[in-house]
XYZ file of C-alpha atoms in Angstrom:
642
model
C 83.515 39.351 146.829
C 85.680 42.997 148.285
C 84.599 44.239 150.916
C 83.401 46.808 149.342
C 80.943 45.230 147.373
C 78.124 45.115 149.312
C 78.760 48.764 150.430
C 78.687 49.033 147.047
C 75.175 46.559 145.651
C 73.969 48.657 148.784
C 73.206 51.399 146.611
C 71.409 49.212 144.183
C 68.992 47.582 147.385
C 66.920 51.011 147.331
C 65.542 49.810 143.499
C 64.983 45.878 144.132
C 64.755 45.432 147.955
C 64.801 41.189 147.585
C 66.334 38.988 145.527
C 62.840 38.766 143.311
C 62.419 42.047 142.362
C 65.942 42.322 141.502
C 65.215 38.946 139.312
C 62.553 39.866 138.153
C 64.014 43.294 136.193
C 66.890 41.060 135.189
C 64.692 38.572 133.731
C 62.910 42.001 131.673
C 66.182 42.747 130.239
C 67.268 39.811 129.107
C 64.338 39.748 126.935
C 65.034 43.400 125.896
C 68.716 41.976 124.081
C 66.434 39.711 121.871
C 64.411 42.811 119.997
C 65.379 44.216 117.546
C 67.347 47.449 117.177
C 66.172 50.636 117.355
C 65.634 53.538 114.102
C 67.581 56.055 114.755
C 68.144 59.364 112.303
C 70.815 61.202 111.914
C 70.460 64.869 110.439
C 73.098 68.551 111.056
C 73.505 71.145 110.324
C 70.133 73.006 109.730
C 70.332 76.505 110.944
C 68.044 77.140 111.713
C 65.169 75.787 109.654
C 62.282 75.336 111.714
C 59.723 74.219 109.914
C 61.730 71.630 107.646
C 63.232 70.227 110.879
C 59.532 69.586 112.330
C 58.362 67.909 108.926
C 61.041 65.148 108.105
C 60.898 64.391 111.633
C 57.062 64.220 111.596
C 57.117 62.145 108.337
C 60.440 60.333 109.653
C 62.356 61.098 106.873
C 60.493 60.012 104.620
C 59.533 55.835 106.009
C 56.446 56.944 107.118
C 55.103 56.720 103.789
C 56.029 53.625 102.584
C 54.387 51.715 106.064
C 51.348 53.498 106.237
C 51.133 52.505 101.779
C 51.583 48.683 102.572
C 49.446 48.791 105.450
C 46.012 50.165 103.540
C 46.902 48.985 100.647
C 43.470 47.791 98.784
C 41.649 49.460 101.839
C 42.308 52.947 101.227
C 42.561 55.000 98.278
C 45.882 56.858 97.136
C 43.918 60.153 98.866
C 42.205 58.593 102.107
C 46.343 57.300 101.881
C 47.496 60.644 102.141
C 44.795 62.234 104.595
C 45.970 59.387 107.094
C 49.804 60.285 106.337
C 49.183 64.417 106.674
C 47.033 63.834 109.460
C 50.037 62.111 111.457
C 52.610 64.874 110.222
C 49.932 68.037 111.101
C 46.919 66.157 113.598
C 46.000 69.506 114.863
C 46.210 71.809 111.252
C 44.528 69.571 109.039
C 41.530 68.540 112.338
C 41.125 72.524 111.224
C 40.707 72.212 108.174
C 37.981 70.074 108.761
C 34.468 71.379 108.066
C 32.287 68.638 109.270
C 33.922 68.207 112.456
C 31.593 70.924 113.913
C 29.062 68.251 114.053
C 29.128 66.346 117.001
C 27.648 62.837 115.622
C 29.562 63.169 112.696
C 32.664 63.779 114.521
C 31.995 60.642 116.888
C 32.655 58.344 113.803
C 35.262 60.506 111.594
C 37.400 60.069 114.814
C 35.940 56.315 115.914
C 37.012 54.836 112.256
C 40.366 57.671 112.711
C 42.310 56.409 115.926
C 41.170 52.984 114.962
C 43.375 53.336 111.876
C 46.665 55.334 113.767
C 46.286 52.270 115.886
C 46.807 50.666 113.374
C 50.377 51.785 112.241
C 51.259 51.911 116.200
C 50.554 48.539 116.590
C 52.906 48.015 113.930
C 55.594 50.062 114.922
C 54.882 48.788 118.700
C 56.952 45.629 117.352
C 60.270 47.079 118.447
C 59.455 48.364 122.152
C 58.830 47.316 125.593
C 55.521 46.888 126.578
C 56.759 49.493 129.596
C 58.511 52.119 126.912
C 55.352 52.381 124.785
C 53.742 52.796 127.782
C 55.881 55.250 129.424
C 55.101 57.707 125.340
C 51.723 57.638 126.246
C 49.912 60.337 127.255
C 48.008 59.761 131.334
C 44.692 60.995 130.086
C 44.799 59.024 127.384
C 46.788 55.597 129.267
C 43.668 53.133 129.959
C 41.877 54.180 125.906
C 45.550 53.896 124.265
C 46.527 50.194 126.227
C 42.936 48.807 125.236
C 43.530 49.948 121.376
C 46.668 48.083 121.651
C 45.523 44.607 122.705
C 41.848 46.023 121.196
C 42.343 42.984 118.566
C 43.233 40.091 120.197
C 40.842 40.955 123.681
C 37.887 39.111 122.267
C 36.068 42.204 123.829
C 33.986 43.777 120.674
C 34.711 47.536 119.282
C 32.323 48.721 122.717
C 33.630 49.015 125.182
C 36.691 51.324 123.277
C 33.494 53.606 121.426
C 32.176 53.709 124.683
C 34.893 55.759 125.522
C 35.674 58.045 122.883
C 31.210 58.677 122.779
C 32.762 59.973 126.141
C 35.521 62.147 124.819
C 33.114 63.340 121.821
C 31.289 64.329 124.317
C 33.651 66.629 126.171
C 35.233 67.299 122.945
C 38.165 65.923 124.051
C 38.359 63.561 121.508
C 39.861 64.983 119.163
C 42.571 65.928 121.866
C 42.870 61.780 121.407
C 43.642 61.871 117.984
C 46.067 64.077 118.134
C 48.221 62.605 121.024
C 47.674 59.250 118.262
C 49.450 60.639 115.535
C 52.236 62.129 117.946
C 52.753 58.674 119.545
C 52.639 56.824 115.923
C 55.649 59.639 115.392
C 57.390 59.037 118.013
C 57.224 55.423 117.982
C 58.484 55.684 113.841
C 62.095 56.432 114.837
C 63.895 55.481 118.400
C 66.392 58.143 118.475
C 67.137 61.999 116.676
C 71.278 62.888 116.768
C 71.275 66.409 115.580
C 75.065 66.920 114.370
C 75.941 70.009 115.174
C 74.232 73.404 114.013
C 71.068 74.410 115.285
C 71.405 77.378 114.493
C 72.952 80.404 112.053
C 71.239 81.316 108.555
C 68.036 80.231 108.593
C 65.328 81.960 110.137
C 64.673 80.379 113.874
C 67.236 78.705 116.018
C 64.769 79.869 119.183
C 62.218 76.661 117.540
C 63.892 74.562 116.545
C 65.345 74.527 120.053
C 61.725 74.189 120.830
C 61.095 71.560 119.072
C 63.109 69.460 119.557
C 63.057 69.884 123.602
C 59.771 67.539 123.229
C 61.374 65.107 120.942
C 60.346 61.665 123.408
C 64.756 60.965 122.513
C 67.247 63.213 121.218
C 70.970 63.563 121.804
C 73.538 66.394 120.565
C 76.527 66.708 118.408
C 78.303 70.143 118.908
C 79.384 71.851 116.402
C 81.120 75.359 115.356
C 77.831 77.666 114.968
C 76.297 75.405 118.777
C 79.546 76.603 120.487
C 79.151 80.409 119.878
C 75.462 80.779 120.947
C 76.568 78.929 124.588
C 79.038 80.801 124.058
C 77.440 83.669 123.739
C 74.975 82.502 126.162
C 77.716 83.560 129.623
C 78.757 86.109 128.438
C 82.318 85.819 126.104
C 82.076 89.224 124.599
C 83.764 87.667 121.182
C 80.945 85.722 120.299
C 77.730 87.865 121.333
C 79.529 90.218 118.599
C 80.005 86.797 116.245
C 76.655 85.925 117.548
C 75.389 89.174 116.058
C 76.963 89.554 113.128
C 75.543 85.727 111.456
C 72.699 87.210 113.168
C 71.990 90.634 111.340
C 73.640 89.105 108.559
C 71.433 87.302 107.140
C 68.413 89.427 108.808
C 67.666 86.235 111.308
C 66.816 89.009 114.114
C 63.911 87.578 114.790
C 64.978 84.767 117.777
C 67.225 87.334 119.092
C 64.651 90.264 119.939
C 61.331 87.878 119.713
C 62.921 84.403 120.456
C 65.378 85.485 123.781
C 64.906 89.493 124.018
C 67.666 90.228 123.506
C 67.613 94.313 122.924
C 69.583 95.678 119.695
C 69.201 98.808 120.923
C 72.193 99.899 122.059
C 74.048 98.360 119.255
C 71.301 100.368 116.505
C 73.044 103.632 118.172
C 76.475 102.925 118.126
C 75.878 101.903 114.235
C 73.839 105.780 113.655
C 76.288 107.074 116.131
C 78.984 106.569 114.476
C 78.158 104.622 110.522
C 75.078 106.458 110.354
C 76.594 108.361 107.033
C 78.452 105.230 106.030
C 77.357 103.296 102.701
C 78.767 99.347 104.674
C 78.713 98.369 100.941
C 80.377 95.262 102.204
C 78.186 94.493 105.010
C 75.297 94.996 103.582
C 72.412 91.641 104.205
C 70.539 88.936 102.676
C 66.599 87.764 102.687
C 64.438 90.511 103.865
C 63.786 92.003 107.170
C 61.169 94.365 109.053
C 64.559 96.965 109.666
C 65.222 98.577 106.670
C 68.458 97.102 104.429
C 70.873 100.046 105.265
C 70.702 100.210 108.985
C 71.119 96.848 109.161
C 74.540 97.264 107.411
C 76.140 99.647 109.705
C 74.792 97.556 112.055
C 76.326 93.890 110.949
C 79.678 96.646 110.570
C 79.233 97.734 113.939
C 79.575 94.458 115.026
C 82.040 92.784 113.134
C 84.897 95.547 113.630
C 84.182 94.503 117.317
C 84.727 90.958 116.618
C 87.747 91.977 114.827
C 88.773 93.637 118.390
C 88.374 91.173 120.683
C 89.093 88.798 119.090
C 92.459 90.418 118.511
C 92.243 91.117 122.257
C 91.605 86.566 123.085
C 94.096 85.810 120.488
C 97.043 87.596 122.283
C 95.332 85.919 125.569
C 96.572 83.240 124.422
C 100.233 82.703 122.416
C 99.728 78.869 122.503
C 97.218 78.874 119.964
C 99.518 80.139 117.381
C 97.168 82.550 115.308
C 99.190 86.233 115.675
C 99.112 85.630 111.930
C 95.696 86.612 111.987
C 95.701 89.632 113.616
C 95.244 91.656 110.819
C 93.497 94.764 112.009
C 97.212 96.286 113.540
C 98.798 95.503 109.951
C 95.542 97.941 108.345
C 97.469 101.499 107.692
C 95.089 104.149 107.172
C 95.969 106.755 105.837
C 97.827 104.753 102.481
C 94.565 102.728 103.187
C 96.378 99.180 103.048
C 96.436 96.070 105.332
C 99.208 94.069 105.278
C 98.548 90.038 104.874
C 101.721 87.218 104.916
C 104.220 89.747 103.595
C 101.662 91.327 101.189
C 100.490 94.843 100.767
C 96.122 94.647 99.575
C 94.471 98.011 99.158
C 91.237 98.071 101.197
C 88.046 98.137 100.102
C 86.449 99.870 103.312
C 88.814 102.724 105.370
C 85.622 104.021 107.336
C 87.006 102.533 109.747
C 85.926 105.253 112.519
C 86.731 103.791 116.535
C 90.501 101.529 115.148
C 93.339 104.224 116.992
C 96.440 102.283 115.234
C 98.573 103.387 118.777
C 95.714 100.554 119.976
C 94.250 98.941 117.034
C 92.271 96.171 119.648
C 91.084 98.417 122.470
C 87.105 99.332 122.488
C 85.565 102.683 121.601
C 84.102 104.428 124.764
C 80.897 104.436 121.991
C 81.864 100.437 121.601
C 82.641 99.597 125.482
C 78.909 101.204 126.027
C 76.824 98.652 123.174
C 78.748 96.098 124.230
C 78.651 96.320 128.067
C 74.535 96.726 127.225
C 74.070 93.495 125.248
C 75.848 91.593 127.666
C 74.033 92.395 130.319
C 71.120 91.358 127.440
C 72.706 88.005 126.352
C 73.168 86.809 129.733
C 69.905 88.205 131.353
C 67.715 86.429 129.010
C 66.650 83.113 131.277
C 64.604 82.055 127.485
C 68.451 81.780 126.218
C 70.364 79.921 129.595
C 67.585 77.556 129.645
C 67.647 76.351 125.921
C 72.150 76.763 125.836
C 71.456 74.302 129.415
C 69.169 71.897 127.786
C 71.570 71.616 124.806
C 74.272 70.796 126.448
C 72.692 68.647 128.691
C 72.260 66.450 125.738
C 74.502 66.827 123.872
C 78.225 66.026 123.562
C 81.099 66.581 120.995
C 80.118 63.164 119.503
C 78.892 59.870 119.629
C 79.115 56.369 119.190
C 75.631 55.553 118.410
C 75.492 50.955 115.834
C 79.261 50.862 115.443
C 79.208 54.106 113.618
C 81.124 57.311 114.848
C 79.231 60.138 114.919
C 81.275 63.519 115.252
C 80.627 67.152 113.696
C 83.854 68.015 111.103
C 86.734 66.445 111.599
C 89.799 64.194 113.697
C 92.424 67.799 113.246
C 95.144 65.148 110.399
C 98.711 66.339 109.379
C 98.651 65.611 105.439
C 99.928 61.543 106.357
C 97.565 61.499 108.752
C 98.826 62.196 112.209
C 96.864 63.432 114.103
C 96.771 66.850 115.065
C 97.861 67.552 119.380
C 97.406 70.616 120.579
C 97.711 72.051 123.901
C 94.034 72.052 125.263
C 93.850 72.936 129.997
C 97.743 71.726 130.089
C 97.661 68.589 128.702
C 98.612 68.112 124.841
C 95.029 66.720 123.101
C 95.156 64.554 119.725
C 92.674 62.038 118.001
C 89.912 61.044 121.090
C 91.295 62.557 124.021
C 90.939 66.482 121.872
C 87.463 65.415 122.118
C 87.159 64.439 125.687
C 88.534 67.471 126.780
C 86.517 69.912 124.838
C 83.642 68.030 126.178
C 84.456 68.854 129.734
C 85.508 72.332 129.681
C 81.992 73.557 127.661
C 80.251 71.250 130.171
C 82.420 72.550 132.730
C 82.197 76.235 132.134
C 77.982 75.656 132.260
C 78.189 74.094 135.792
C 80.154 78.106 136.489
C 77.825 81.809 137.099
C 77.080 83.182 134.003
C 78.786 86.405 135.059
C 82.657 84.919 136.003
C 84.606 83.471 132.911
C 87.121 82.930 132.708
C 89.461 80.877 129.637
C 87.698 77.755 129.377
C 85.272 80.311 127.826
C 88.101 81.740 124.874
C 87.826 77.767 123.730
C 84.556 78.728 123.222
C 85.947 81.162 119.968
C 89.265 78.605 119.661
C 86.098 76.085 119.071
C 84.461 78.613 116.306
C 87.595 78.394 114.513
C 90.932 77.923 115.925
C 93.225 75.451 112.851
C 92.938 72.431 115.249
C 89.310 73.211 115.537
C 87.384 69.562 115.396
C 84.357 71.700 114.878
C 85.643 73.729 112.097
C 88.844 72.286 110.033
C 90.565 74.530 108.382
C 93.545 77.062 108.985
C 91.512 80.271 109.077
C 88.305 82.069 108.649
C 88.849 84.439 106.566
C 85.531 87.250 107.315
C 88.078 90.316 107.722
C 89.397 89.637 103.960
C 85.918 89.174 102.339
C 84.706 92.107 104.592
C 87.859 94.480 103.358
C 90.286 92.990 100.474
C 89.224 92.540 97.328
C 91.964 89.584 96.318
C 89.603 86.855 96.290
C 93.455 84.953 96.275
C 92.803 85.860 100.514
C 89.350 84.682 100.663
C 90.708 80.953 101.078
C 90.276 78.815 104.140
C 92.845 75.440 102.966
C 90.585 72.710 104.882
C 91.818 69.968 106.527
C 93.469 67.000 105.617
C 90.713 64.675 107.010
C 88.122 65.904 103.623
C 90.529 64.999 101.610
C 91.735 61.175 103.121
C 88.024 60.619 104.900
C 87.924 59.110 100.754
C 90.285 55.984 101.685
C 88.580 52.733 103.687
C 91.978 52.482 105.619
C 91.781 56.120 107.219
C 88.636 56.039 108.280
C 88.354 52.617 109.168
C 92.120 53.998 111.889
C 89.851 56.915 112.378
C 87.242 54.531 113.669
C 89.158 53.043 116.341
C 90.362 56.267 117.680
C 86.870 57.092 118.452
C 86.120 54.462 120.034
C 84.323 52.051 116.879
C 86.743 49.007 117.056
C 85.909 47.309 113.867
C 83.865 48.219 110.362
C 83.256 51.686 111.734
C 81.539 53.835 109.726
C 81.860 57.275 110.030
C 79.413 60.796 110.165
C 79.709 64.341 110.005
C 78.319 67.028 108.907
C 79.902 70.437 108.000
C 80.601 70.332 105.216
C 77.951 71.059 102.413
C 77.374 68.142 99.900
C 77.891 70.244 95.850
C 76.799 67.103 93.837
C 76.233 69.785 91.565
C 79.641 69.119 91.466
C 80.119 66.431 91.258
C 80.107 65.384 95.301
C 78.047 62.428 96.602
C 77.839 62.082 100.980
C 79.173 58.742 100.889
C 83.180 59.563 100.570
C 84.801 56.295 97.842
C 85.791 54.148 100.415
C 82.466 53.625 101.044
C 83.326 54.326 104.750
C 82.246 57.804 105.883
C 79.634 59.666 104.666
C 79.050 64.022 105.457
C 75.534 64.257 106.201
C 75.160 67.470 105.497
C 73.593 68.261 102.115
C 72.671 72.126 102.961
C 69.071 71.996 104.885
C 68.908 75.798 104.634
C 67.491 77.607 101.861
C 70.932 80.106 101.856
C 72.890 76.535 100.750
C 71.050 75.124 98.427
C 67.408 73.386 100.645
C 68.669 69.834 100.767
C 69.663 67.328 103.120
C 70.530 64.655 104.306
C 69.471 62.525 106.796
C 71.138 58.974 108.055
C 69.047 56.005 109.010
C 70.405 53.663 111.090
C 67.898 50.044 111.504
C 67.527 47.138 111.675
C 68.222 46.014 108.704
C 69.617 48.683 106.857
C 72.138 52.151 107.149
C 70.675 54.477 104.303
C 70.712 57.246 104.033
C 67.777 59.602 102.607
C 68.196 62.684 100.462
C 65.713 65.654 100.852
C 64.526 68.589 98.615
C 62.791 71.496 99.106
C 60.263 71.884 101.336
C 57.513 74.962 100.243
C 54.717 74.836 103.570
C 52.989 72.759 106.126
C 49.261 74.608 104.134
C 50.883 72.737 101.112
C 51.852 69.265 102.799
C 48.372 69.626 104.146
C 46.492 70.665 100.737
C 48.470 69.484 97.991
C 50.278 66.161 99.516
C 53.549 69.381 99.104
C 55.693 65.604 101.325
C 58.884 65.259 101.188
C 59.972 62.495 99.391
C 63.003 61.048 100.086
C 65.348 59.940 97.897
C 66.366 56.491 99.309
C 70.438 55.120 99.483
C 72.337 52.497 101.389
C 74.597 52.456 103.027
C 75.813 49.164 104.667
C 72.483 46.115 104.461
C 72.691 43.426 107.127
C 72.739 39.819 106.278
C 69.947 39.688 108.758
C 68.337 42.995 111.577
C 70.799 43.990 114.517
C 69.194 43.996 117.564
C 70.041 45.931 120.963
C 72.188 42.939 122.038
C 74.463 43.613 119.301
C 74.572 47.644 119.652
C 76.069 50.165 122.194
C 72.764 49.575 124.405
C 73.308 45.977 124.847
C 76.713 46.124 125.897
C 75.039 48.737 128.444
C 71.971 46.887 129.589
C 74.666 43.356 129.570
C 75.962 45.569 132.415
C 73.005 46.161 134.140
C 72.526 42.495 133.925
C 75.443 41.433 136.149
C 75.122 44.136 138.585
C 71.376 42.280 139.343
C 72.834 38.903 138.790
C 75.884 40.391 141.538
C 72.933 41.938 144.054
C 71.059 38.381 143.985
C 74.105 36.204 144.771
C 74.443 38.797 147.656
C 70.776 38.700 148.819
C 71.194 34.244 148.769
C 74.596 34.752 150.292
C 73.334 36.614 152.832
C 75.184 40.041 152.243
C 72.529 42.176 152.099
C 69.842 41.877 153.787
C 66.354 41.743 151.663
C 63.752 45.421 152.710
C 60.515 43.152 151.523
């Protein structure tokens, strides 16, 4: 043992002050390796659809229905099985609609029967968890009751012991809360971990409610998408990304998430729209959907935000010549007198020439009105405590990529050239490719959130590059043609060319190469979101090589209201294809559950254990450290404290 080893091991003595305690923990960890691995669900591109996300998580991507049907077949009618499922999904709403619960005696009998049915499901799910993890997921106020319900069939006692506790809860009207907690425990055990592979918000109605719901889940990990980094940057006060967030919210009339969700004051933008664009038809900025504001005002606000975004983006591209994006600075190529713009050497007519704040001599300077508006907006974004709380949570629980169960998960792509070679990008003075590029951006995002929100530097500009840069692993296209779609009729200028990665992932050898680059040594499976799959065009989520899957199935109503969950289970990796979700009320009243179509991607010869996963590697590392501590205790190198 090296001279530094005892000092390192002394840190462990605070947790395990004797050899017997260290040995006891090592034994627990060794046993954990024999358990079946947990079920991991990966979903992507939620885009603000909080209600649909809630249902997909509550029904465990459809896996709870066959479990309930198998457990209660022959004992409960199909109608009663559906009632159990609805209660698991939405306990508070279901109980609110049962009028007989007002009668204490009836409620007491119903609670006793219902909670025992739920615990039949819980006992089946609990076999894949260490007992201490199950205990950690039980609310403190029901800990003793739930422990007894877990062992009731094997305790040798009659039902009177548990019934006594339930009678007391009924007497004090706390029995419904026990049922609610049991239903939630079912959901929490059905899935070991939820991973969202990017794009929590935009297009759908409420990013804030998506994050609120995810925060309540016991184990969540995020992989950042390009829409996520716009909100992360806006929270830090990055002006171009503030305008991007505003433009997206205005385009789809999703202003509730800004005003009600985060307390962002939009009156400065309204004033700018009225004062500067008050008579502007803003024909090509008309919003989708409906909202409380008059659509014409929203269109003018949308245009005002877009013009500021184009100006601020131009300033940033000038600050970063290393990005090689000067061809995207188009405002300087506008000829207001002729009503044209030159793009890639070709002159096009502008279909909107009302640009009252554009100074041809300084096209990227904000007008005084725009600057006043932006100053107020920036103050509102950086001053929102709720936005800071949510975005800090997104940073803490997120990363650029993840590996789970030998599956490499990242939002969009690994930038490559036509031959599949990794493309380089200079980041922080270092030429980065592949996995190193992901690691560098991960570092920059975390670094930016360790600084105060009022002191921005070049780090925040990288958030914008991740949103729309040509070699961004979160974007994966050569350009973002927002300006052209707003101002040029020629659809050829709207084209955004995808990185070759998106075609090459149909090749199994290429996927194996990318999997190895991203940390999966063999049998790599790649999971991406970002590009919606269009089955009506012959596209499939599972690529031709069989080892790459796109799980962006257009979860948002704007894109088609479908969606996929990749289920990484012990027996297989499968894909659950979701359809339209109507409402919670329809689920309760008419059994309008989302029953997904299941596609098996990989089936294992025998169920995988924790020992077979990356979690198993971590556990083995912990066992090794404990065995070193035990040896040090026995050799007298460190002193036992009890």
